[in-house]
Structure formats: structure tokens, C-alpha cells
XYZ file of C-alpha atoms in Angstrom:
687
model
C -185.958 -128.200 -128.175
C -183.582 -126.413 -125.825
C -181.674 -123.441 -127.206
C -178.280 -125.079 -126.848
C -179.220 -128.407 -128.476
C -178.917 -127.141 -132.078
C -177.593 -123.631 -132.440
C -178.097 -123.228 -136.182
C -181.636 -124.585 -136.111
C -182.518 -122.121 -133.362
C -180.836 -119.292 -135.256
C -183.232 -119.841 -138.178
C -186.291 -118.903 -136.115
C -188.166 -115.591 -135.951
C -187.687 -115.436 -132.168
C -183.889 -115.668 -132.388
C -183.605 -113.151 -135.212
C -185.955 -110.717 -133.488
C -183.787 -110.988 -130.367
C -180.801 -110.155 -132.561
C -182.713 -107.228 -134.043
C -183.441 -105.957 -130.521
C -179.704 -105.829 -129.801
C -179.009 -103.983 -133.050
C -181.834 -101.541 -132.381
C -180.585 -100.867 -128.853
C -177.124 -99.996 -130.186
C -178.479 -98.140 -133.249
C -175.188 -97.550 -135.085
C -174.673 -96.550 -138.691
C -175.331 -98.429 -141.920
C -173.035 -101.056 -143.412
C -171.624 -101.088 -146.906
C -175.098 -101.313 -148.460
C -176.075 -97.976 -146.806
C -179.275 -99.454 -145.345
C -179.911 -97.773 -141.994
C -181.320 -99.319 -138.852
C -184.430 -97.177 -139.315
C -184.928 -98.382 -142.886
C -184.499 -102.014 -141.877
C -187.009 -101.628 -139.060
C -189.560 -99.937 -141.302
C -190.263 -103.318 -142.958
C -189.096 -105.478 -140.078
C -191.384 -108.480 -140.648
C -190.362 -108.780 -144.290
C -186.651 -108.322 -143.564
C -186.676 -110.932 -140.813
C -188.599 -113.389 -143.019
C -186.096 -112.985 -145.868
C -183.108 -113.306 -143.563
C -184.577 -116.425 -141.974
C -185.272 -118.015 -145.365
C -181.783 -117.232 -146.670
C -180.129 -118.699 -143.570
C -182.246 -121.845 -143.600
C -181.758 -122.499 -147.330
C -178.039 -121.789 -147.366
C -178.519 -118.855 -149.754
C -177.396 -116.298 -147.180
C -174.333 -114.267 -148.070
C -173.034 -111.317 -146.047
C -173.255 -107.846 -147.496
C -170.325 -105.453 -147.916
C -168.568 -104.003 -144.879
C -168.323 -100.260 -144.427
C -164.757 -99.436 -143.426
C -163.906 -96.392 -141.378
C -161.693 -95.411 -138.473
C -162.179 -93.626 -135.170
C -159.473 -91.753 -133.259
C -158.074 -93.364 -130.109
C -157.492 -91.341 -126.964
C -154.002 -92.816 -126.783
C -153.228 -91.593 -130.306
C -153.648 -93.080 -133.743
C -156.927 -94.565 -134.904
C -158.965 -97.716 -134.500
C -160.095 -99.328 -137.784
C -163.753 -100.311 -137.922
C -165.438 -102.669 -140.355
C -169.194 -102.243 -139.963
C -171.459 -105.019 -141.291
C -174.791 -104.363 -142.923
C -177.766 -104.170 -140.576
C -179.147 -107.584 -141.649
C -175.723 -109.133 -140.993
C -175.554 -107.460 -137.576
C -178.975 -108.923 -136.801
C -177.801 -112.431 -137.688
C -174.520 -112.007 -135.797
C -176.254 -110.654 -132.705
C -178.734 -113.525 -132.769
C -175.939 -116.073 -133.086
C -173.979 -114.438 -130.284
C -177.020 -114.787 -128.008
C -177.143 -118.496 -128.828
C -173.402 -119.166 -128.689
C -172.646 -117.231 -125.542
C -174.414 -119.555 -123.072
C -172.411 -122.495 -124.474
C -168.988 -120.832 -124.636
C -169.108 -118.552 -121.600
C -168.887 -121.331 -118.955
C -165.677 -122.564 -120.592
C -163.872 -119.223 -120.418
C -161.152 -118.556 -117.865
C -161.708 -116.430 -114.774
C -158.701 -114.402 -115.921
C -160.770 -112.843 -118.732
C -162.837 -109.713 -118.018
C -163.546 -107.949 -121.324
C -166.784 -108.223 -123.315
C -168.256 -110.755 -120.900
C -171.610 -110.807 -119.104
C -171.247 -109.712 -115.509
C -167.621 -108.600 -115.921
C -165.875 -105.412 -116.865
C -163.150 -102.922 -116.084
C -164.108 -102.606 -112.415
C -163.731 -106.325 -111.800
C -160.424 -106.468 -113.671
C -159.037 -103.588 -111.597
C -160.227 -105.243 -108.394
C -158.507 -108.492 -109.426
C -155.202 -106.685 -109.978
C -155.511 -105.140 -106.502
C -156.287 -108.546 -105.015
C -153.214 -110.104 -106.629
C -151.047 -107.265 -105.333
C -152.220 -108.025 -101.798
C -151.383 -111.701 -102.389
C -147.773 -110.793 -103.209
C -147.807 -110.646 -107.015
C -145.799 -107.423 -107.328
C -143.909 -107.942 -110.626
C -145.728 -107.428 -113.893
C -145.480 -108.190 -117.579
C -147.429 -105.339 -119.168
C -148.129 -106.997 -122.520
C -149.538 -105.825 -125.808
C -150.455 -108.051 -128.753
C -149.454 -106.527 -132.065
C -152.651 -105.449 -133.877
C -154.579 -108.354 -132.423
C -157.963 -107.817 -134.096
C -156.287 -107.420 -137.486
C -154.063 -110.506 -137.135
C -156.253 -113.327 -135.753
C -155.829 -116.182 -138.241
C -159.150 -117.507 -139.495
C -158.115 -121.122 -140.043
C -157.034 -121.986 -136.484
C -159.938 -119.985 -135.058
C -162.529 -121.884 -137.088
C -160.899 -125.261 -136.351
C -160.961 -124.594 -132.597
C -164.537 -123.329 -132.834
C -165.655 -126.423 -134.722
C -164.128 -128.646 -132.038
C -165.900 -126.667 -129.311
C -169.448 -126.519 -130.681
C -169.601 -129.474 -133.124
C -171.939 -127.657 -135.556
C -170.478 -127.262 -139.079
C -173.266 -124.927 -140.316
C -172.438 -122.437 -137.553
C -168.726 -122.596 -138.320
C -169.367 -122.111 -142.047
C -171.584 -119.110 -141.331
C -168.917 -117.472 -139.166
C -166.367 -118.274 -141.849
C -168.470 -116.333 -144.370
C -168.521 -113.312 -142.072
C -164.774 -113.496 -141.639
C -164.039 -114.009 -145.322
C -164.466 -110.295 -146.004
C -161.172 -109.703 -144.178
C -158.091 -109.902 -146.449
C -155.433 -112.609 -146.212
C -157.658 -114.895 -144.090
C -156.830 -112.865 -140.996
C -158.590 -110.471 -138.673
C -161.784 -109.972 -136.706
C -163.730 -106.957 -137.955
C -164.033 -104.384 -135.174
C -167.624 -103.222 -135.410
C -168.988 -106.739 -135.803
C -171.266 -107.988 -132.969
C -169.728 -111.477 -133.071
C -166.078 -110.339 -132.884
C -165.848 -109.769 -129.098
C -167.068 -113.303 -128.390
C -164.708 -114.789 -130.984
C -161.760 -112.827 -129.607
C -162.361 -114.147 -126.098
C -162.795 -117.654 -127.443
C -159.499 -117.527 -129.331
C -157.491 -115.989 -126.491
C -158.901 -118.454 -123.976
C -156.030 -120.719 -125.089
C -153.607 -118.094 -123.739
C -155.570 -117.889 -120.490
C -155.475 -121.651 -119.955
C -151.824 -122.142 -120.904
C -150.431 -119.223 -118.931
C -152.239 -119.224 -115.602
C -150.665 -121.295 -112.831
C -147.140 -122.135 -111.653
C -146.724 -118.856 -109.814
C -148.184 -116.775 -112.651
C -151.515 -114.944 -112.659
C -153.186 -113.353 -115.674
C -155.664 -110.465 -115.853
C -156.922 -109.986 -119.409
C -159.361 -107.481 -120.868
C -159.807 -108.478 -124.532
C -156.322 -108.156 -126.073
C -154.971 -105.982 -123.240
C -153.488 -108.028 -120.401
C -151.131 -108.168 -117.439
C -149.124 -111.154 -116.262
C -148.419 -110.884 -112.529
C -145.600 -112.750 -110.787
C -143.963 -112.880 -107.368
C -140.392 -112.166 -108.548
C -138.496 -110.363 -111.314
C -137.133 -113.679 -112.579
C -140.648 -115.091 -112.684
C -141.797 -112.118 -114.746
C -138.943 -112.606 -117.212
C -139.785 -116.274 -117.635
C -143.474 -115.445 -118.016
C -142.685 -113.024 -120.816
C -141.005 -115.837 -122.767
C -143.987 -118.121 -122.154
C -146.364 -115.430 -123.408
C -144.302 -115.058 -126.562
C -144.351 -118.826 -127.172
C -148.093 -119.219 -126.548
C -148.968 -116.319 -128.822
C -146.741 -117.909 -131.464
C -148.884 -121.046 -131.227
C -151.893 -118.812 -131.946
C -150.266 -117.123 -134.941
C -149.896 -113.873 -133.009
C -146.965 -111.932 -131.664
C -146.131 -109.402 -128.982
C -145.703 -105.746 -129.765
C -142.278 -105.442 -128.161
C -142.355 -101.647 -128.335
C -145.355 -101.620 -125.977
C -144.521 -104.676 -123.829
C -142.385 -104.209 -120.731
C -141.415 -105.660 -117.384
C -142.528 -103.402 -114.554
C -143.558 -103.539 -110.890
C -146.040 -101.836 -108.574
C -143.348 -99.703 -106.932
C -142.610 -97.929 -110.221
C -146.253 -98.005 -111.265
C -147.991 -98.754 -114.543
C -151.157 -97.976 -116.471
C -153.852 -100.563 -117.178
C -157.445 -100.098 -118.330
C -157.320 -96.375 -117.808
C -156.064 -96.688 -114.209
C -152.660 -95.922 -112.757
C -151.453 -98.625 -110.334
C -148.811 -97.428 -107.876
C -148.060 -99.714 -104.920
C -151.404 -100.298 -103.189
C -153.118 -97.330 -104.813
C -155.259 -97.048 -107.922
C -155.322 -93.585 -109.435
C -157.670 -92.220 -112.044
C -156.138 -92.198 -115.490
C -157.422 -91.833 -118.998
C -160.756 -93.449 -119.731
C -160.506 -96.661 -121.704
C -162.693 -96.847 -124.802
C -164.084 -100.232 -123.761
C -164.957 -98.882 -120.320
C -167.471 -96.528 -121.850
C -169.713 -99.539 -122.502
C -169.667 -100.462 -118.816
C -170.471 -96.943 -117.686
C -173.407 -96.423 -120.033
C -176.964 -96.430 -118.759
C -178.997 -98.617 -121.062
C -181.623 -101.257 -121.578
C -180.558 -104.903 -121.626
C -182.313 -105.872 -124.821
C -185.122 -103.897 -126.448
C -186.759 -102.826 -123.176
C -187.502 -103.781 -119.678
C -184.607 -105.758 -118.185
C -182.798 -102.664 -117.034
C -179.494 -102.410 -115.323
C -176.742 -99.875 -114.988
C -174.492 -101.660 -117.411
C -173.431 -102.715 -120.853
C -176.300 -102.780 -123.382
C -174.847 -105.840 -125.088
C -173.713 -107.802 -122.088
C -175.843 -106.436 -119.262
C -172.609 -106.015 -117.330
C -172.980 -104.131 -114.072
C -169.938 -102.050 -113.131
C -169.355 -102.305 -109.402
C -167.046 -103.983 -106.914
C -167.198 -107.752 -107.073
C -167.906 -108.689 -103.463
C -171.688 -108.651 -103.085
C -171.426 -109.040 -99.308
C -168.902 -106.287 -98.602
C -170.197 -103.363 -96.578
C -169.994 -100.518 -97.026
C -169.591 -100.705 -100.824
C -166.973 -97.970 -101.169
C -163.848 -98.022 -103.338
C -160.353 -97.140 -102.085
C -159.415 -93.608 -102.972
C -156.181 -92.117 -104.249
C -153.715 -91.537 -101.402
C -156.141 -92.891 -98.821
C -155.240 -95.585 -96.324
C -155.466 -98.966 -98.102
C -158.685 -100.807 -97.217
C -158.690 -103.437 -94.532
C -161.256 -105.876 -93.236
C -163.474 -103.493 -91.295
C -166.678 -103.630 -89.321
C -169.786 -103.148 -91.428
C -170.382 -99.763 -89.841
C -166.948 -98.350 -90.642
C -166.401 -96.666 -94.019
C -163.541 -98.226 -95.952
C -163.074 -94.971 -97.818
C -161.670 -93.199 -94.774
C -160.437 -89.613 -95.181
C -156.878 -89.342 -96.415
C -154.059 -88.287 -94.167
C -153.755 -84.593 -93.414
C -152.528 -82.679 -96.444
C -153.529 -85.375 -98.927
C -155.782 -84.436 -101.847
C -159.530 -84.867 -101.605
C -160.862 -88.358 -102.204
C -163.487 -89.281 -104.729
C -165.964 -92.132 -104.759
C -168.136 -92.332 -107.834
C -168.481 -96.118 -107.849
C -171.975 -97.629 -107.909
C -173.245 -98.345 -104.399
C -176.254 -100.438 -105.391
C -176.599 -102.443 -108.567
C -180.270 -103.097 -109.306
C -181.952 -105.168 -111.970
C -185.429 -104.051 -113.070
C -187.756 -106.533 -114.778
C -190.504 -104.321 -116.150
C -191.397 -105.571 -119.617
C -194.441 -107.862 -119.835
C -193.463 -111.461 -120.481
C -189.944 -111.226 -119.071
C -188.883 -114.014 -116.710
C -185.890 -114.277 -114.414
C -184.309 -117.727 -114.502
C -180.899 -119.329 -114.087
C -178.277 -120.464 -116.564
C -175.757 -122.329 -114.483
C -174.886 -119.909 -111.696
C -175.868 -116.807 -113.655
C -179.215 -115.048 -113.690
C -180.814 -115.194 -117.124
C -183.457 -112.730 -118.267
C -185.698 -114.669 -120.637
C -188.328 -113.675 -123.156
C -190.131 -116.073 -125.504
C -187.592 -118.754 -124.710
C -184.657 -116.520 -125.655
C -181.953 -115.283 -123.290
C -182.070 -111.486 -123.270
C -179.332 -110.954 -120.679
C -176.980 -112.916 -118.432
C -175.950 -111.426 -115.081
C -173.529 -112.677 -112.459
C -175.260 -112.930 -109.040
C -172.341 -111.385 -107.206
C -172.850 -108.216 -109.224
C -176.455 -107.557 -108.201
C -177.745 -106.020 -104.988
C -181.462 -105.927 -105.566
C -184.041 -107.064 -108.103
C -187.375 -105.406 -108.850
C -190.039 -107.525 -110.527
C -192.829 -105.538 -112.165
C -196.491 -106.523 -112.434
C -196.163 -108.389 -115.733
C -192.807 -110.113 -115.164
C -192.002 -113.320 -113.296
C -189.149 -115.120 -111.552
C -188.495 -118.841 -111.322
C -188.140 -120.422 -107.913
C -184.537 -121.400 -108.585
C -183.700 -117.770 -109.415
C -185.274 -116.607 -106.157
C -183.298 -119.213 -104.216
C -180.132 -117.989 -105.924
C -180.984 -114.436 -104.899
C -181.341 -115.570 -101.285
C -178.056 -117.430 -101.453
C -176.257 -114.274 -102.589
C -178.079 -111.928 -100.214
C -179.886 -110.097 -103.041
C -182.961 -108.144 -101.990
C -185.968 -108.958 -104.227
C -189.086 -106.776 -104.398
C -192.356 -107.405 -106.221
C -193.726 -104.051 -107.376
C -197.152 -102.956 -108.603
C -197.743 -100.860 -111.688
C -198.022 -97.770 -109.481
C -194.626 -98.421 -107.919
C -195.954 -99.771 -104.615
C -194.004 -102.587 -102.963
C -196.222 -105.669 -102.852
C -193.731 -107.843 -100.991
C -190.040 -108.475 -100.542
C -187.703 -111.414 -100.293
C -184.488 -111.116 -98.299
C -182.204 -113.418 -96.313
C -182.714 -113.556 -92.529
C -181.115 -110.706 -90.548
C -177.791 -111.461 -88.904
C -177.144 -108.365 -86.800
C -178.997 -109.060 -83.562
C -176.645 -106.887 -81.491
C -177.145 -103.938 -83.800
C -180.919 -104.415 -83.742
C -180.789 -104.392 -79.955
C -178.770 -101.168 -79.924
C -181.192 -99.630 -82.422
C -184.192 -100.547 -80.282
C -182.452 -99.246 -77.152
C -181.817 -95.900 -78.822
C -185.423 -95.725 -79.999
C -186.688 -96.378 -76.460
C -184.397 -93.752 -74.915
C -186.571 -90.566 -74.885
C -183.632 -88.173 -75.191
C -181.746 -89.988 -77.927
C -184.805 -91.066 -79.898
C -186.217 -87.540 -79.912
C -182.896 -86.045 -81.039
C -182.754 -88.370 -84.055
C -186.391 -87.676 -84.970
C -185.706 -83.931 -84.822
C -182.645 -84.365 -87.035
C -184.608 -86.206 -89.735
C -187.496 -83.716 -89.680
C -185.143 -80.739 -89.663
C -183.256 -82.019 -92.695
C -186.530 -82.681 -94.500
C -187.847 -79.163 -93.884
C -184.572 -77.406 -94.712
C -184.240 -79.395 -97.934
C -187.808 -78.504 -98.917
C -186.876 -74.856 -98.547
C -183.628 -75.341 -100.500
C -185.388 -77.124 -103.370
C -188.013 -74.386 -103.707
C -185.301 -71.745 -103.801
C -183.327 -73.680 -106.411
C -186.342 -74.286 -108.644
C -187.418 -70.663 -108.275
C -184.093 -69.150 -109.323
C -185.234 -68.643 -112.904
C -188.965 -68.283 -112.326
C -188.669 -65.790 -109.463
C -192.231 -66.311 -108.188
C -192.588 -64.020 -105.204
C -195.178 -66.306 -103.568
C -192.852 -69.303 -103.806
C -189.965 -67.286 -102.356
C -192.163 -66.214 -99.441
C -193.280 -69.799 -98.871
C -189.666 -70.923 -98.734
C -188.969 -68.296 -96.080
C -191.991 -69.396 -94.038
C -190.871 -73.029 -94.216
C -187.488 -71.987 -92.879
C -189.106 -70.272 -89.916
C -191.274 -73.315 -89.217
C -188.128 -75.416 -88.845
C -187.231 -73.384 -85.761
C -190.215 -74.907 -83.958
C -188.480 -78.276 -83.856
C -186.381 -77.008 -80.949
C -189.431 -76.882 -78.688
C -191.050 -80.127 -79.912
C -190.740 -82.484 -76.936
C -192.279 -85.671 -78.408
C -192.072 -87.480 -81.704
C -195.710 -86.686 -82.514
C -194.949 -82.982 -81.992
C -191.991 -83.279 -84.350
C -194.230 -84.876 -86.957
C -196.710 -82.036 -86.440
C -194.056 -79.438 -87.263
C -193.098 -81.396 -90.364
C -196.760 -81.546 -91.402
C -197.121 -77.782 -90.972
C -194.201 -77.215 -93.345
C -195.567 -79.763 -95.829
C -198.919 -77.969 -96.021
C -197.091 -74.926 -97.418
C -194.544 -76.865 -99.434
C -196.748 -78.920 -101.752
C -198.756 -76.070 -103.355
C -195.541 -74.084 -103.853
C -193.838 -77.090 -105.431
C -196.875 -77.577 -107.664
C -196.175 -74.215 -109.286
C -192.818 -75.517 -110.516
C -194.403 -78.119 -112.819
C -195.095 -77.295 -116.471
C -197.001 -78.802 -119.429
C -200.307 -79.134 -117.577
C -198.943 -80.967 -114.538
C -199.357 -79.485 -111.095
C -200.150 -80.067 -107.447
C -202.280 -78.233 -104.897
C -202.043 -80.819 -102.141
C -200.327 -84.168 -101.789
C -202.645 -87.176 -102.083
C -200.726 -90.440 -101.935
C -203.212 -93.326 -101.673
C -204.834 -93.371 -104.069
C -202.885 -90.839 -106.125
C -205.220 -88.078 -107.213
C -203.185 -86.791 -110.165
C -200.394 -87.866 -112.525
C -198.032 -85.742 -110.431
C -198.990 -87.699 -107.318
C -198.413 -90.961 -109.175
C -194.964 -89.853 -110.382
C -194.023 -88.854 -106.827
C -195.302 -92.195 -105.507
C -193.343 -94.190 -108.059
C -190.087 -92.324 -107.475
C -190.526 -92.543 -103.712
C -191.062 -96.302 -104.017
C -187.802 -96.708 -105.945
C -185.936 -94.663 -103.344
C -187.531 -96.550 -100.434
C -186.426 -99.902 -101.834
C -182.906 -98.582 -102.365
C -182.776 -97.367 -98.768
C -184.207 -100.585 -97.348
C -181.587 -102.608 -99.236
C -178.829 -100.445 -97.762
C -180.319 -100.714 -94.267
C -180.319 -104.497 -94.508
C -176.752 -104.444 -95.843
C -175.633 -102.579 -92.731
C -177.591 -104.571 -90.191
C -180.294 -102.079 -89.194
C -183.893 -103.166 -88.728
C -186.117 -101.330 -91.253
C -189.159 -101.705 -88.961
C -187.734 -99.649 -86.070
C -187.922 -95.985 -87.021
C -187.470 -92.803 -85.048
C -189.518 -90.111 -86.750
C -192.023 -92.656 -88.105
C -192.067 -94.964 -85.078
C -191.978 -98.760 -85.122
C -194.287 -100.789 -87.380
C -194.780 -104.369 -88.412
C -194.547 -105.382 -92.081
C -193.371 -101.907 -93.089
C -190.080 -100.011 -93.209
C -190.389 -96.808 -91.143
C -186.624 -96.496 -90.737
C -186.320 -96.404 -94.532
C -188.840 -93.560 -94.532
C -186.733 -91.779 -91.900
C -183.534 -92.111 -93.920
C -185.410 -90.903 -97.006
C -186.521 -87.642 -95.397
C -183.399 -85.610 -96.270
C -183.355 -87.066 -99.793
C -187.001 -86.698 -100.807
C -186.541 -83.133 -102.035
C -183.601 -83.761 -104.401
C -184.341 -87.385 -105.393
C -188.147 -87.526 -105.501
C -189.650 -84.051 -105.828
C -186.823 -82.375 -107.757
C -186.584 -85.470 -109.936
C -190.334 -85.357 -110.640
C -190.089 -81.715 -111.763
C -187.250 -82.708 -114.090
C -189.261 -85.588 -115.591
C -192.269 -83.410 -116.324
C -190.605 -80.188 -117.421
C -188.196 -82.009 -119.751
C -191.032 -84.116 -121.181
C -189.512 -87.401 -120.121
C -193.072 -88.160 -119.026
C -196.148 -86.730 -120.762
C -199.786 -86.411 -119.788
C -200.829 -88.855 -122.535
C -198.955 -91.653 -120.712
C -201.395 -91.578 -117.791
C -204.916 -92.962 -117.849
C -207.790 -93.285 -115.406
C -209.535 -96.639 -115.271
C -213.253 -97.172 -114.891
C -212.834 -97.726 -111.152
C -211.252 -94.274 -110.878
C -207.703 -95.485 -110.281
C -204.865 -93.750 -112.100
C -202.328 -95.808 -114.082
C -199.050 -95.079 -115.837
C -198.222 -96.700 -119.176
C -195.566 -99.472 -119.020
C -193.242 -97.514 -121.309
C -193.570 -94.517 -119.007
C -192.612 -96.643 -116.000
C -189.581 -97.817 -117.924
C -188.616 -94.246 -118.867
C -189.019 -93.131 -115.267
C -186.832 -95.969 -113.984
C -184.150 -95.337 -116.582
C -184.114 -91.638 -115.677
C -184.026 -92.455 -111.948
C -180.827 -94.473 -112.364
C -179.238 -91.658 -114.335
C -180.383 -89.103 -111.741
C -178.832 -91.052 -108.860
C -175.572 -91.593 -110.733
C -174.815 -87.849 -110.771
C -171.944 -86.676 -108.553
C -172.881 -84.919 -105.319
C -170.641 -83.394 -102.664
C -170.113 -85.463 -99.521
C -169.180 -82.876 -96.912
C -168.287 -85.545 -94.365
C -165.389 -86.654 -96.576
C -164.774 -83.452 -98.496
C -165.198 -85.365 -101.765
C -167.688 -86.214 -104.477
C -169.808 -89.342 -104.429
C -172.967 -90.596 -106.112
C -176.326 -90.108 -104.403
C -176.554 -93.679 -103.155
C -173.129 -93.202 -101.619
C -174.435 -90.172 -99.762
C -177.447 -92.141 -98.515
C -175.124 -94.887 -97.355
C -173.042 -92.372 -95.404
C -176.182 -91.124 -93.640
C -176.879 -94.722 -92.644
C -173.315 -95.147 -91.391
C -173.627 -91.898 -89.431
C -176.845 -93.192 -87.854
C -175.050 -96.410 -86.873
C -172.367 -94.384 -85.120
C -175.084 -92.435 -83.311
C -176.750 -95.657 -82.194
C -173.555 -97.369 -81.111
C -171.477 -94.464 -79.811
C -174.091 -91.771 -79.007
C -172.581 -89.322 -81.505
C -174.813 -86.421 -82.624
C -176.694 -87.363 -85.810
C -176.466 -84.873 -88.680
C -178.194 -86.059 -91.866
C -177.646 -84.603 -95.311
C -178.764 -81.005 -95.863
C -178.841 -79.427 -99.324
C -176.711 -76.388 -100.065
C -178.341 -73.261 -101.356
């Protein structure tokens, strides 16, 4: 039986309730009114799930008491919370997983809060888009205590009409009955966000159209119009529609405004064509969290409940950079031109901390990537673990024990998403990508590679950055340790870099780099603790757990770089320092050279010395090969995403960016070198 054929019947299964438990476990949270903690519930998980299943199936299930508390709001005042018991959160999370695929396709495009594949970033981008389309007058609306005032009767009637399953409606009614006066959605309940969107979808449908556009994030929304009169009329319509829903506007917080005067929405300040950083919205914290989508393995930089990936909406835009405060508004630019151009002279520094790549990692055994409508669905044991909008993904990694359906792979091709199949050691087994469409740029790249002067200059630049960053990393890591031998090695590596000036061929450049590496690896090995170390670098096969960690991290970085190269129309197979090769990506290896020290080797030291990875998580098979435990691969990947999300200074722009943004700027600089013969200066670490 398909999941959506009988929601209640599917809810009363161990698989559905265990999926709900996985969501509760991922969020942890405190106990409900019965004081049973998540840990206590999980200690006897099989028995608890069996009892919950039996109670639901027999009709004996009754919700436990809510624990009521309040948390302070950044804007002042407090937000009331009503926290269900753990067993109730399990049931609600399981039902949400089953209801969401049925209700989501019916929701309006105007809604962005608490939805898979949507979030604050998309809502902000939609407001900017409407401004460019001429919607300059705004109703900045606020519903008076929305979550406390939703009437249960109309909500349950509408829900019954939508899903046609009385047992589901009765169950939700029991959860809601704990609220006084038959009103209110308990904030802290896993089912409340879905119910709030369902109830306000009536507002979305009734309001949008006739010269009016709506952007709604939960109960916070803007109505955008082309004229002041239109905004005034829209305000009256909003009041009438909310009246139909048993709700009303908070007139003290609702106003008519325009972009010239500016207004605040979702923690951003909108002034004319600019979006300025404001206070952080509480709901936005979900989008910005690094977490697992489900209990483990389907990993994305996004919301743990919704697997939402915060990033600009256009999956084909290049480069993926957000407009900055006081910078020139973005235009339709060539793929090699950064949209985030420096601000006019005298303007404040720009900042770009938006995600540049949005990956999905399928690492847990048994996970399968499929489709639900147009959305990617991560499946496990027939249950949907996560839903992701295709336009919000840039690449997908499929681990050794996960799979992807053919229709999902075709969808990835249709949206230009780079797919890589990866071994347990992090090696790329094969990739899937749409055909290249930058023949002219490939030709210019090949011409530069074949020009002895220009090709050699680029090779020297990559090798020089690699050697200087090796020296900088050793000095940074040795600040506290103060090993005299490591300090001397760093000095020697710096002197070796001077030899690049007399290297007249690419093989000579590679020889200088190899000379520095021979000193670098033993010195780096002294920086590892807890029994890890390195005397020489042995890649294939990896000779030690340290080698395997370095291989895995380098593989992640290489696939990131290759995805960015394809985005910007460069051919990964035509390198400069590493030459040209078939079926490989030497240009990705070139671009990686400046970033290996901070993003592979420095990252590996962090993983080991902070015990993110431990020696017990590595094992040697009978054939002598070294393997990393699946949980360790997951921990490494999670940490890698957090490591790359840290701010780093972009000296080209005089601003902060994330590491992938810095890599992208190196690629853009290389494009300018190829097309305009500018000197190429890759990233060099400060010390």
C-alpha cells in the first residue's frame, strides 16, 4: 500500500513511528508535562513504540500533558511554548511525515515558512524580485497572536475536507484539545507548523492576484502592490479574509509602507533595491543550522525537520553571490563576472556569507533518492525521510550503501545538478553531469594551456600558493607547540618557493612542489595527537588512518571544485600544473592547491585533535586495505560542511565570505586570466 493511500493505517506501523522518533531524537528537546526525557524514552525504544502503536490502532491513545513555558524574543516580550510529551511528539512527527507529501503540493508559492526546500533566503529573494517587477508599495501585516488564536473548529473542518480521513482529523483534534477555548496551535508541537501553513493557505489563495502579490513566512507576511491605492485596498482585503478565518490584524504592528522609506522583514532591512542585515529572525536559525535530515545520513546544510537548504533560488545562476549592502544592484551578467561587485568608492565593505554550493550527502546504508512530484525524496524503508526542491541543490553525493532511482537522476540532469558516486574511502567512482555548454571558454582555456608563457605562469601561481600555504599552516599550527624543528621546516619550505622563479617547464614546477612536500608532510605529522601521525604521504592505498582522512577530505573538496568549474564553463580535464588528462579532473586539482592546507590538512588536524574522529573508527581488512566506519564518514562530512561555512577574508573584495565563495573567486580570477590575459593570483593564507 502506498504511503498516501491511508494515512492513519500507515501511521500505526513501526516504520512510521520509528521515523517520527528519528525526528524527535534529532531535535532532542526537553520533556513534556510527564517529565519523560528523550533519553528515557529511547532507553526502552522498542517497548515504547509498541505501546504507542497499539494505543493508536485501538483508539485508546490519549495525549499526555503539555509542559508550558516561555522563551524571550529578540524583538521583546516572550514566545509561549507548549511542549508535548515525547511519545506525543513521536506520533506528531510521524503524522507530519505522512501528511506533508499530500498537503505540500496544494500550498501556495507565496508561502515560505516551515516548508521543505524553502526558507528565509527564498522569501527575501522573492521580495527583491517583486521590487524589480514594480511592486513598490507594501502592506507590512501582523496577525494578532496567530498561534494562540487559530480556531480549532474551522481548521479541523477544512482538514477533513482536504484529506478525507476522519481518524486523522480526530487524532489532531485530541492534540489540539489541550488548548483552552478551542483555539490555538501549541508552539513546540511538531505538527503545528504544518497546520499553520494549511490554515493560512486560504489567505494565500484569496489574496494573490489582481495586482497584489503576497510573501508569507508562517504568520509574518507582506502584501506588495504597484500603487498606494492598491496597498490600501489590499489592507482591507486582508482584514476581510482574516475575518473569514476567525483571525484579526494587529493594527498596532500593521502599516502601509514603501521601499523608498524602507521596512524590516524576516530580519532584513529592505531599502529601495538594497537588502541590509538586520536582526536575526528566530525561525531563520533553523535554516542556518547544520544538521542531519533524519536520524543520520541524508545530510544537507539545512533545517533538521524540513531538510531546507538556505541559498539563492536560481540553481543555474553563476556566480552564486548575493547582492551586498550599498553595492550596485545585480544585473544579468556573464557567468565569469561576479555579481557582488565592489561597492562604489567610500561605501562600506561588502559581505557575502551566503552558501555557494548546496550539497546533499546520501551516506546511510539503505537510503534511496527518489522523486515525489518534482521534489527529491530521501527514502528509507518506504518512508520519506526528507523532501528537497531540485532548484535548491547543486550537487549530490551517493555513498557506497545508498542508491538513486533513475527518475531522480534524470531530474538531477534536468536541473544541472552534479551527481557523484563515492566509495567508502571517499574516492569518486563516477559522476553524472549535463553536457558542457561553454565551447568558447573551453577553447580559450585550451589555448592558454598550449601557450608556453601563459600556461607556465599559471602553473607557477598554483604551485607557489600551495607552497606558501603549507608554510603558513605549519606556522599557525606551531604557534602553541613551538617545535623548533617544525619552525625550521617552515622556513625551508619558504626558501624552496623561491625556486619557482627559475622553473622553466611545468615538470620543473611540479619538481619544486614535490621538494617542498617532502619536508612538509613529516612536519605536519607532528601536529597530530591521540596516536595519529604521518611520516610521509601515501595516498593509494592509504597507509594510515591519517592518510585516509586526508584522502576523504580531499575527495570532498575536489568534488566541490569540479562542480564550481562546471558551473562556470571551464573544462575540468584541462589543467595547468597537473596537465591535461582524460576521465579525470586535473584543473580541479590545480584550483585545490591553494586550499589544501586550510581545508584538507588543517581540517584533518582539527578532526583528530578534537576527537571528532578516533582511532577505533578505522579498521584494516584481511586484504590489508584500510576502512573508515560509516558513522565516522558521516561525522567527517558533517564537520567538513561546518568547516567550509566559516567566514574567511576575501582580499579581492575587502570583505568576508565563506570558503566556497573564496574558491569560486579563484575560479573567476582564472577565467579573467584565460580570457583577458590578466595575471593570476590565487588565494594565499595570511600569517
